[in-house]
mmCIF file of C-alpha atoms and ligand atoms in Angstrom:
data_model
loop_
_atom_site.group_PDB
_atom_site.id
_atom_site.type_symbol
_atom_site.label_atom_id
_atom_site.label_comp_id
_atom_site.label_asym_id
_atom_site.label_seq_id
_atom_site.Cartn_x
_atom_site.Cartn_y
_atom_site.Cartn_z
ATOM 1 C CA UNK C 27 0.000 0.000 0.000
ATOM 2 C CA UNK C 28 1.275 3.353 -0.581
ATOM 3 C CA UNK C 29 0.723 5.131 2.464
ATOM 4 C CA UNK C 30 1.687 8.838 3.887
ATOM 5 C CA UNK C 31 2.500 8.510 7.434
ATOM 6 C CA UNK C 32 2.170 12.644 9.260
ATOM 7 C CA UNK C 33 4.060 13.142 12.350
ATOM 8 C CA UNK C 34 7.065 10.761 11.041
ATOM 9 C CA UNK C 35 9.605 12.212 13.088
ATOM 10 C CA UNK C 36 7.444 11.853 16.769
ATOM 11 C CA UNK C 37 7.788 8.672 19.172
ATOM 12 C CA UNK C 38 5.417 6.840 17.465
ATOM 13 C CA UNK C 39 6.234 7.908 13.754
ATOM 14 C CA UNK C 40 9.402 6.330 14.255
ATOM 15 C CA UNK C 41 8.251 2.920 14.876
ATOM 16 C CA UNK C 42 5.206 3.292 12.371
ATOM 17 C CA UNK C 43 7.822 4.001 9.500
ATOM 18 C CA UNK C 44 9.770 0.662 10.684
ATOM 19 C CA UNK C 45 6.328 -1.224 11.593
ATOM 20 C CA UNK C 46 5.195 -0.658 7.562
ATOM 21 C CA UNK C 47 8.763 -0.863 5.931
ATOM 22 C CA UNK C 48 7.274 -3.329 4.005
ATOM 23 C CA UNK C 49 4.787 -0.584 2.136
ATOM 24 C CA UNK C 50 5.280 2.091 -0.076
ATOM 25 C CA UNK C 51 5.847 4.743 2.535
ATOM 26 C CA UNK C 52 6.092 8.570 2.364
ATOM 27 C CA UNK C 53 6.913 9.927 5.636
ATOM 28 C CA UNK C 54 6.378 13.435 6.545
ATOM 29 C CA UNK C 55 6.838 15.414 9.302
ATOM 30 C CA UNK C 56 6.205 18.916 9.971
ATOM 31 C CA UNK C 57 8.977 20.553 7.935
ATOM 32 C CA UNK C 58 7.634 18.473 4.881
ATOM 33 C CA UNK C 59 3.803 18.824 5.901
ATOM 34 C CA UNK C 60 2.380 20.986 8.313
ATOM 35 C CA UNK C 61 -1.068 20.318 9.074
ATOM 36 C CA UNK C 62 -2.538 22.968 9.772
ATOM 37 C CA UNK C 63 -1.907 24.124 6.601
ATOM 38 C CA UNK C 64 -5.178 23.742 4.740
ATOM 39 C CA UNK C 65 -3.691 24.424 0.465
ATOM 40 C CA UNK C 66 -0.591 22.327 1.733
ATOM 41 C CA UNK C 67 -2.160 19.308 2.983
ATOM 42 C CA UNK C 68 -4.591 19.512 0.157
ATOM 43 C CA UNK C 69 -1.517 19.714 -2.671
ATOM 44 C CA UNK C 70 0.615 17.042 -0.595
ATOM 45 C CA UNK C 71 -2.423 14.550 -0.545
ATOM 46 C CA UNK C 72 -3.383 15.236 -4.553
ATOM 47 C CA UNK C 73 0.367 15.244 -5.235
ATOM 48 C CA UNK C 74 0.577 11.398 -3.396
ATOM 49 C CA UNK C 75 -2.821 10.122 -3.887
ATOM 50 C CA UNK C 76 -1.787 7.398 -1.763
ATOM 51 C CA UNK C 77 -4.517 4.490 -0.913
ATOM 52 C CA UNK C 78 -4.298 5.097 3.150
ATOM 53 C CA UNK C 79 -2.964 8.280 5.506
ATOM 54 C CA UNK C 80 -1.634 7.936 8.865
ATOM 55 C CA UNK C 81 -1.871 10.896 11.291
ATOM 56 C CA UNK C 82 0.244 10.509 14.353
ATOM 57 C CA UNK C 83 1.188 14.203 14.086
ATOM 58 C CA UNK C 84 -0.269 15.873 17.209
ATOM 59 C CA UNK C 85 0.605 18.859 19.977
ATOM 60 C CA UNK C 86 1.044 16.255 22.932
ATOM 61 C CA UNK C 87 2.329 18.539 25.335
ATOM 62 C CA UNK C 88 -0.895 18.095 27.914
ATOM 63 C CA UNK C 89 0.343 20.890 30.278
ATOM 64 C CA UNK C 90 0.943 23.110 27.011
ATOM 65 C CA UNK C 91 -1.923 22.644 25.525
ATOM 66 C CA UNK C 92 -3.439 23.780 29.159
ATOM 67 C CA UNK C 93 -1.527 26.791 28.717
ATOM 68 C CA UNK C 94 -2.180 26.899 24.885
ATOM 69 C CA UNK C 95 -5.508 25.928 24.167
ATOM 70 C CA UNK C 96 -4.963 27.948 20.136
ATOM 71 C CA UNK C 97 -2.382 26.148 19.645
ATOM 72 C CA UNK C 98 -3.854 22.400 20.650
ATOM 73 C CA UNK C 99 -7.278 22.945 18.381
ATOM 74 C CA UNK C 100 -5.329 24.211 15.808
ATOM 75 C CA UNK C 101 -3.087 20.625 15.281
ATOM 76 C CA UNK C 102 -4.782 18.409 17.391
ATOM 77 C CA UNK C 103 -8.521 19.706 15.918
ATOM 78 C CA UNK C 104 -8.128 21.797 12.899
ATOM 79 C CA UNK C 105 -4.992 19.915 11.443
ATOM 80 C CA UNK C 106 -6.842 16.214 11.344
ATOM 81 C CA UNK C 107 -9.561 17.762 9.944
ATOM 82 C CA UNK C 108 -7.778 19.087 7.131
ATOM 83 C CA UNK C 109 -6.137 15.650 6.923
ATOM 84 C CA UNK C 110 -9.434 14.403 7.163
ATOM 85 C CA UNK C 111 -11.279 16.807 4.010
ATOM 86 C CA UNK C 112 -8.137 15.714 1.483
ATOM 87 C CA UNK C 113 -9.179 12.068 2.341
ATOM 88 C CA UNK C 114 -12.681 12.734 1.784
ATOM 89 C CA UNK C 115 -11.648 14.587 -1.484
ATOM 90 C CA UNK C 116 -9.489 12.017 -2.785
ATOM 91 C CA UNK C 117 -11.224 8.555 -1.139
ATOM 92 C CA UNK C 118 -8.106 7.859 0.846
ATOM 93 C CA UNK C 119 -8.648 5.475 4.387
ATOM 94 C CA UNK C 120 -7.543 8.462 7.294
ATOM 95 C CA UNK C 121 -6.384 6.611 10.550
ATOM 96 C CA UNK C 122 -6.229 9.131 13.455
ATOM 97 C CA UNK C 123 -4.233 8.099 16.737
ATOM 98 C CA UNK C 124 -6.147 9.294 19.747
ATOM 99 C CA UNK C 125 -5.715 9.118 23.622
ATOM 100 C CA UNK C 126 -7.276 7.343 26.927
ATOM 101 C CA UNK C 127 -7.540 11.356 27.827
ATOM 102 C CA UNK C 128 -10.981 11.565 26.037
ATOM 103 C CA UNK C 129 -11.927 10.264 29.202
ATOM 104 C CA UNK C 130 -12.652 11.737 32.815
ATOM 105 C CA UNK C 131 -11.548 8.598 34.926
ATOM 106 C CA UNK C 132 -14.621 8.306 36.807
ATOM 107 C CA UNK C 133 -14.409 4.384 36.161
ATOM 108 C CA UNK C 134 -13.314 1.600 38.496
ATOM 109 C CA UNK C 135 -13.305 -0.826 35.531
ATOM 110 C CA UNK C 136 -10.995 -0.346 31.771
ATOM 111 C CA UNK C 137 -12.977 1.994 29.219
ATOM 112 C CA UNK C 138 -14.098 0.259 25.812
ATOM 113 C CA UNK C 139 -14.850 1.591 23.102
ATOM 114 C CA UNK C 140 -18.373 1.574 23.905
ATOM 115 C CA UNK C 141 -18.364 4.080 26.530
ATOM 116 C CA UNK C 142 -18.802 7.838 26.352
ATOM 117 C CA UNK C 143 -15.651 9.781 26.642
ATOM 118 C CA UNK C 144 -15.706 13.239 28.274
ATOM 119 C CA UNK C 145 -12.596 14.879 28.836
ATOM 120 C CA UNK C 146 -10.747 17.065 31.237
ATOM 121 C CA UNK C 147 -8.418 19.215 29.540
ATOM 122 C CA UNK C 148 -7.676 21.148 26.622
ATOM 123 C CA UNK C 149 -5.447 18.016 25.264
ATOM 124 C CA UNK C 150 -8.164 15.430 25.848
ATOM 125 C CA UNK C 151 -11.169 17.730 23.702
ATOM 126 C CA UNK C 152 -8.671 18.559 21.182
ATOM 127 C CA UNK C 153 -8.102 15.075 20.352
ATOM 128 C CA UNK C 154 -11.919 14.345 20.832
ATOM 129 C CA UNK C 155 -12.549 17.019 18.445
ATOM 130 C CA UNK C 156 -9.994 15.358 16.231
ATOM 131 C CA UNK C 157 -12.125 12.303 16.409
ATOM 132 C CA UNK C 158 -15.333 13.557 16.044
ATOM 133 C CA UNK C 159 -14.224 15.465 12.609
ATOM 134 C CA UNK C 160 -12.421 12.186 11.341
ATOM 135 C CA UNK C 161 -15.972 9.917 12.056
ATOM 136 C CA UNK C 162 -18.362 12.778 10.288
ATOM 137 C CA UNK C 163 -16.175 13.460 7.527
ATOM 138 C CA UNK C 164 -14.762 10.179 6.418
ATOM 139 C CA UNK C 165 -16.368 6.661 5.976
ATOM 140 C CA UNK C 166 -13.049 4.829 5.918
ATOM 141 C CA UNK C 167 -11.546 5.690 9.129
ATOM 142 C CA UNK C 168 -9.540 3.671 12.089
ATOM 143 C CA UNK C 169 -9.570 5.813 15.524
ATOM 144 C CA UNK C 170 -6.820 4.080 17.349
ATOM 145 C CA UNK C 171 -6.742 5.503 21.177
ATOM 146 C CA UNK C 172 -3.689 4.349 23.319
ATOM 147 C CA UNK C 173 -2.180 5.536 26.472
ATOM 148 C CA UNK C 174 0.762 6.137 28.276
ATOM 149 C CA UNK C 175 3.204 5.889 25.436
ATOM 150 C CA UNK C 176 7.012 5.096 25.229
ATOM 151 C CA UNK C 177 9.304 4.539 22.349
ATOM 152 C CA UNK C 178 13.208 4.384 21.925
ATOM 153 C CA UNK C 179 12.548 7.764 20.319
ATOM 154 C CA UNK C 180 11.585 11.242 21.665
ATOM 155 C CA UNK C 181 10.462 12.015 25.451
ATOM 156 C CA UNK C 182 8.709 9.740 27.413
ATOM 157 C CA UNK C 183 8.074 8.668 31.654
ATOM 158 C CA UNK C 184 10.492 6.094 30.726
ATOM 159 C CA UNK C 185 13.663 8.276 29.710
ATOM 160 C CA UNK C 186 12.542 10.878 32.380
ATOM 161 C CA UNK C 187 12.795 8.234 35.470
ATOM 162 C CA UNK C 188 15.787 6.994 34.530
ATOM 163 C CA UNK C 189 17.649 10.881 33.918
ATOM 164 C CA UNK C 190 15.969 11.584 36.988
ATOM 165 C CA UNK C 191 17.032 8.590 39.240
ATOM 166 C CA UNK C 192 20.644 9.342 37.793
ATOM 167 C CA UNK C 193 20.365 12.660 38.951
ATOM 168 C CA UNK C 194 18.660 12.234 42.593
ATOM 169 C CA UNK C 195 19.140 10.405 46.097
ATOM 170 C CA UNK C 196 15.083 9.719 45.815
ATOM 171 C CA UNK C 197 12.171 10.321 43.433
ATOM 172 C CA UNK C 198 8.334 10.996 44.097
ATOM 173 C CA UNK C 199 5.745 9.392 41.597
ATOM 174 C CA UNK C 200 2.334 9.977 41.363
ATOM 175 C CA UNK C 201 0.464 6.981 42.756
ATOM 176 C CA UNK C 202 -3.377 8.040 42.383
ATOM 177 C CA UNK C 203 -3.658 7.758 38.292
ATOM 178 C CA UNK C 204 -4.134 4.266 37.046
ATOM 179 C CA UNK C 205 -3.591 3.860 33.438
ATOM 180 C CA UNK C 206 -2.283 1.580 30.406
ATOM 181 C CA UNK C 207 1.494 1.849 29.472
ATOM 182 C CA UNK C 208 2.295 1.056 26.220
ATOM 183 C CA UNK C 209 5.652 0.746 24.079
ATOM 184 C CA UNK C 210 5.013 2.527 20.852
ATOM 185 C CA UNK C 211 6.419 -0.092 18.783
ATOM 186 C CA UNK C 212 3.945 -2.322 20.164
ATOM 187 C CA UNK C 213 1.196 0.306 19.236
ATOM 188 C CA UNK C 214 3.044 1.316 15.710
ATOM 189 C CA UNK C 215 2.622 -2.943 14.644
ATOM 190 C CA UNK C 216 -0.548 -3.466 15.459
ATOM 191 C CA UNK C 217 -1.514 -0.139 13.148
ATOM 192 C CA UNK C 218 0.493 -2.410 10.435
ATOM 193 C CA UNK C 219 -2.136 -4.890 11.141
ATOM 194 C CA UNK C 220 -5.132 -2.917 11.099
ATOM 195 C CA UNK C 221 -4.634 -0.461 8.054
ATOM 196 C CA UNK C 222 -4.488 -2.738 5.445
ATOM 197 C CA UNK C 223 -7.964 -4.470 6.925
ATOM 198 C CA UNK C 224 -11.187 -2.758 5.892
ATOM 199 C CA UNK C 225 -12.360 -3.414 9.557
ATOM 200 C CA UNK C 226 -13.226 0.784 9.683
ATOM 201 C CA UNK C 227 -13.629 2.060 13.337
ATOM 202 C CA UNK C 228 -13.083 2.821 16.683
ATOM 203 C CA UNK C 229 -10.200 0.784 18.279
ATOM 204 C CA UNK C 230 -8.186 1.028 21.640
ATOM 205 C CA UNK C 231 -4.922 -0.510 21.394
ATOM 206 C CA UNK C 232 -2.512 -0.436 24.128
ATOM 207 C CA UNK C 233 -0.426 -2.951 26.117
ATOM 208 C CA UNK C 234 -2.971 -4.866 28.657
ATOM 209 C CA UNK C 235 -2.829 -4.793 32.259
ATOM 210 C CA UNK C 236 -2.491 -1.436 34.125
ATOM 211 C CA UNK C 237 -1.099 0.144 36.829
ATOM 212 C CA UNK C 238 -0.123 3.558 38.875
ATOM 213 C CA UNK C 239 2.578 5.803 37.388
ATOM 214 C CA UNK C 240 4.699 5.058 40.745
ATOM 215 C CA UNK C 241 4.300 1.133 39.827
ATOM 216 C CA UNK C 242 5.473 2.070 36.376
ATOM 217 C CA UNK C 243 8.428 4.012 37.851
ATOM 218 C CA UNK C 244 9.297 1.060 39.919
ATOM 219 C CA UNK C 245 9.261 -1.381 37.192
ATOM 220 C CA UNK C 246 11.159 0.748 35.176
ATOM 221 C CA UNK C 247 13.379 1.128 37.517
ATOM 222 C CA UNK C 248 13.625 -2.708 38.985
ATOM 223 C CA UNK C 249 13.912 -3.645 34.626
ATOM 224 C CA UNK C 250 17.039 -1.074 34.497
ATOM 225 C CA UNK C 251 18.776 -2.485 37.910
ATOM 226 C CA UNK C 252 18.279 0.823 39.677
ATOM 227 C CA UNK C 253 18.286 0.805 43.251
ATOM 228 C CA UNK C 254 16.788 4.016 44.725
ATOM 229 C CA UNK C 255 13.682 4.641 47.090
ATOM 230 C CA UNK C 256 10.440 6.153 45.046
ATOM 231 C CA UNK C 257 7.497 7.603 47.491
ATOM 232 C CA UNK C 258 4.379 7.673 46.173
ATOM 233 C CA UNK C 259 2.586 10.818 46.061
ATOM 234 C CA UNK C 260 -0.816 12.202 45.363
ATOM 235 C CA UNK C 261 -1.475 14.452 42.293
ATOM 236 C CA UNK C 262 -2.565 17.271 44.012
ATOM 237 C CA UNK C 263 0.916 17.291 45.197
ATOM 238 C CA UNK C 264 2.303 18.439 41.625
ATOM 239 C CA UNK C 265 0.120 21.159 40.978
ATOM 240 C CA UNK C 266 0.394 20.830 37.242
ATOM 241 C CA UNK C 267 -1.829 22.922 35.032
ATOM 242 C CA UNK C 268 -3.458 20.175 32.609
ATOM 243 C CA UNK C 269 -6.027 17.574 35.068
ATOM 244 C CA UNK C 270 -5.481 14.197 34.339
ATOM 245 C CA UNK C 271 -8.158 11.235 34.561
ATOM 246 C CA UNK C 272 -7.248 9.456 37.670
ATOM 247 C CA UNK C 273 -8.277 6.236 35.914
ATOM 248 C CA UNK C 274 -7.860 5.670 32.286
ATOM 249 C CA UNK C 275 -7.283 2.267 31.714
ATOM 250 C CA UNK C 276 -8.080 0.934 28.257
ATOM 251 C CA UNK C 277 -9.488 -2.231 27.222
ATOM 252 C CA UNK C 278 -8.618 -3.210 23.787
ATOM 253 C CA UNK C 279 -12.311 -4.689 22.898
ATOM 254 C CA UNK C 280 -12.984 -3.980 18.706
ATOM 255 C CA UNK C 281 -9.216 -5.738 18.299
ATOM 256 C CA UNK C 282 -10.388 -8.584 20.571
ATOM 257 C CA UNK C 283 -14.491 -8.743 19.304
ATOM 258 C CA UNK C 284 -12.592 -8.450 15.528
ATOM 259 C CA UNK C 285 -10.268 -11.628 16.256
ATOM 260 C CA UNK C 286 -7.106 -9.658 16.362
ATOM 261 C CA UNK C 287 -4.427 -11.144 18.086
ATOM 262 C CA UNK C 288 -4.313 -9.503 21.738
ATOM 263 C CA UNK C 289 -1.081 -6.556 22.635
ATOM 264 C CA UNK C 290 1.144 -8.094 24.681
ATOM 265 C CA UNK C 291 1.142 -7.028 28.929
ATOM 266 C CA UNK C 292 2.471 -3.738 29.477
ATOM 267 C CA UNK C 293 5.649 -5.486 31.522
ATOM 268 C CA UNK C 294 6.724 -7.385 28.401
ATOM 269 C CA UNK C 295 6.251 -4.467 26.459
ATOM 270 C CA UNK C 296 9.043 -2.605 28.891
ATOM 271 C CA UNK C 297 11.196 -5.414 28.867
ATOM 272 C CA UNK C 298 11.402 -5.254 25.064
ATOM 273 C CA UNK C 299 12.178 -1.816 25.406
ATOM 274 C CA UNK C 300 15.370 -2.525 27.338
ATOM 275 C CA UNK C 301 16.410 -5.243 25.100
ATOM 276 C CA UNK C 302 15.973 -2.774 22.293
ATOM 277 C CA UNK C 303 17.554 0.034 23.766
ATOM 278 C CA UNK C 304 20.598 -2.257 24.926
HETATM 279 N N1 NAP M 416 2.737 10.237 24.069
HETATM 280 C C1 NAP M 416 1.722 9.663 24.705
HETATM 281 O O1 NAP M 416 1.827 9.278 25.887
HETATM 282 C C2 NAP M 416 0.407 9.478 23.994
HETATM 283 C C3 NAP M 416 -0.660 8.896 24.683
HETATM 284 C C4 NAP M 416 -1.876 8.716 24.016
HETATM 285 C C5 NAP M 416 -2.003 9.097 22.693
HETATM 286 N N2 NAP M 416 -0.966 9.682 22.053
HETATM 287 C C6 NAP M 416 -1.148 10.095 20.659
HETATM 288 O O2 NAP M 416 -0.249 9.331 19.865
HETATM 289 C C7 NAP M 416 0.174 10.102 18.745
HETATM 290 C C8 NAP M 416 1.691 10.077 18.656
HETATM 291 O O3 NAP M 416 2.240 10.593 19.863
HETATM 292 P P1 NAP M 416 3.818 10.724 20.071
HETATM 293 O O4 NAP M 416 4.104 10.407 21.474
HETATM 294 O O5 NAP M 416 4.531 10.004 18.978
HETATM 295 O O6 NAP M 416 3.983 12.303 19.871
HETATM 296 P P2 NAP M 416 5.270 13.151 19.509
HETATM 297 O O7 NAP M 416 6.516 12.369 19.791
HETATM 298 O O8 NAP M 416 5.072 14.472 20.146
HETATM 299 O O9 NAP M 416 5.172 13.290 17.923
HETATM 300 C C9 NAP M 416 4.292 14.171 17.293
HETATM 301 C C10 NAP M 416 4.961 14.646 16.020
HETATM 302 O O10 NAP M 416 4.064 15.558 15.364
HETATM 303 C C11 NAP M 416 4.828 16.676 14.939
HETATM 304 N N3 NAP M 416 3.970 17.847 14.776
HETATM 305 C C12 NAP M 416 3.587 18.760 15.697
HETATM 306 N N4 NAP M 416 2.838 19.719 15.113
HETATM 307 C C13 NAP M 416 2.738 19.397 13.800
HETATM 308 C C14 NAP M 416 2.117 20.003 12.676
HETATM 309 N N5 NAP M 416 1.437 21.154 12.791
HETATM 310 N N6 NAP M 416 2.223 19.405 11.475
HETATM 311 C C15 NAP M 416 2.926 18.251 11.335
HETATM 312 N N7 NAP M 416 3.556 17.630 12.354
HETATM 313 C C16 NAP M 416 3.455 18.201 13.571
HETATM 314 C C17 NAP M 416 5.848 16.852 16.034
HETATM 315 O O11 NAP M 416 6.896 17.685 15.603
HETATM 316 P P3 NAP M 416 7.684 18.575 16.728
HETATM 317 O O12 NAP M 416 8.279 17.591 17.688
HETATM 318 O O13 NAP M 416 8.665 19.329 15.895
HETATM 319 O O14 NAP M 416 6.638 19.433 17.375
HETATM 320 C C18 NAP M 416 6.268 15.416 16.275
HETATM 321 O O15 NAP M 416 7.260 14.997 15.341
HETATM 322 C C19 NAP M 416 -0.431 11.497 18.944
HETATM 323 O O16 NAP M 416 -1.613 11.578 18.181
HETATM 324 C C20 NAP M 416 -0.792 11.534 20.416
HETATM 325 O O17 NAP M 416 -1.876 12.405 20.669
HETATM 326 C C21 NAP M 416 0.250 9.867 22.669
#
């Protein structure tokens, strides 16, 4: 399939151009494509005609987005839907990446796909928005919402808890928001599965099993062979300007109802990381 992957350079852009090596891929990121750019995108898309787009170009800042709400509708909103209108013009299959963050956390059990997200910040109804523009303007669309992601490329909790345990005697880690981490190559092959299905729709896709970001911090840390005490902390203690769901574990149901093979537990997932990252 020829395919134009946005975003190529992010965390997961880098795994989705070695997850589809096998297509005909042309990878842009925002020097070669920005989205918001309404005539570009339009040109770029004409120019390619390729039979399915990827969009894992997004503003993922969460606390910037907070602080720069223009700036998150105008990628994470506007941008997908001008990815969105070239598909519809040219009958090209759009898949969107999305985030648990569409939802508020009031659960106590994983979200599907089946249940009504309503988020809390500016990054979470920027990406809804994102959504909702991909499923009205498009009849061959994937939404793919994952969580917690980490890659051997760009920032991540991963790379942060290690620089930071190098740097301290102790760390503190948030212990009240339960979520779903995922390795983005993990993510970035299962996309390679789905696109070249016609199985349109709403997925979740992230590594199963779920945890606190201060059990995550200790299993990154136990995986690395760092000894150094972590306390756990409530959020409240981090005054940060975005609000995060305090529970936002996904389930990966349309993969599982759809007979896809199931993602791998979030552990395995971080021990693959190490191997990878040597
Ligand atoms: N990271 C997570 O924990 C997480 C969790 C759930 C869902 N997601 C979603 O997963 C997707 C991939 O995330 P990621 O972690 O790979 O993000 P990332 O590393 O921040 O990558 C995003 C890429 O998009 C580029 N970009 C920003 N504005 C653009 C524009 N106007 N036009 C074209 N490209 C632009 C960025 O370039 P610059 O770096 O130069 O800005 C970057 O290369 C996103 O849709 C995100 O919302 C991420």
């Amino acid at each position: 399939m020829k395919i134009i992957v946005t975003g190529s350079k992010g965390q997961l852009g880098h795994d989705l151009a070695e997850a589809l090596a096998g297509h005909d891929l042309i990878l842009l990121d925002i020097n070669e494509l920005d989205i918001t750019d309404f005539n570009a995108v339009l040109r770029k898309v004409d120019e390619v005609k390729p039979q399915a787009l990827i969009n894992s170009a997004a503003y993922t800042n969460v606390d910037g987005c907070e602080e720069n709400p223009a700036l998150a509708y105008k990628v994470n909103a506007v941008g997908t839907q001008n990815l969105a209108i070239a598909c519809q013009k040219f009958d090209i299959a759009m898949l969107y990446v999305s985030t648990d963050f569409v939802f508020d956390g009031n659960h106590d059990v994983p979200y599907t796909e089946f249940d009504d997200p309503n988020p809390l910040s500016v990054y979470g109804r920027s990406k809804l928005a994102g959504e909702r523009y991909v499923a009205s303007l498009l009849n061959k669309y994937f939404i793919v919402r994952t969580a917690w992601l980490y890659g051997t490329h760009g920032h991540n909790f991963v790379k942060t808890m290690l620089k930071l345990a190098a740097q301290r005697d102790k760390l503190a880690v948030v212990n009240d928001q339960f979520g779903s981490p995922t390795f983005s190559r993990d993510l970035a092959q299962k996309i390679a599965e789905i696109i070249v299905t016609g199985e349109y729709g709403l997925y979740h896709a992230v590594n199963t099993g779920s945890c606190s970001w201060f059990d995550f911090s200790r299993e990154i840390l136990r995986q690395a062979g760092v000894d150094i005490p972590i306390k756990p902390i409530n959020s409240h203690e981090l005054e940060r300007p975005a609000p995060r769901p305090a529970y936002s574990v996904l389930k990966n149901y349309s993969l599982e109802l759809r007979g896809f093979s199931p993602m791998r537990p979030w552990k395995s997932g971080l021990t693959e990381y190490f191997k990878l990252k040597g």
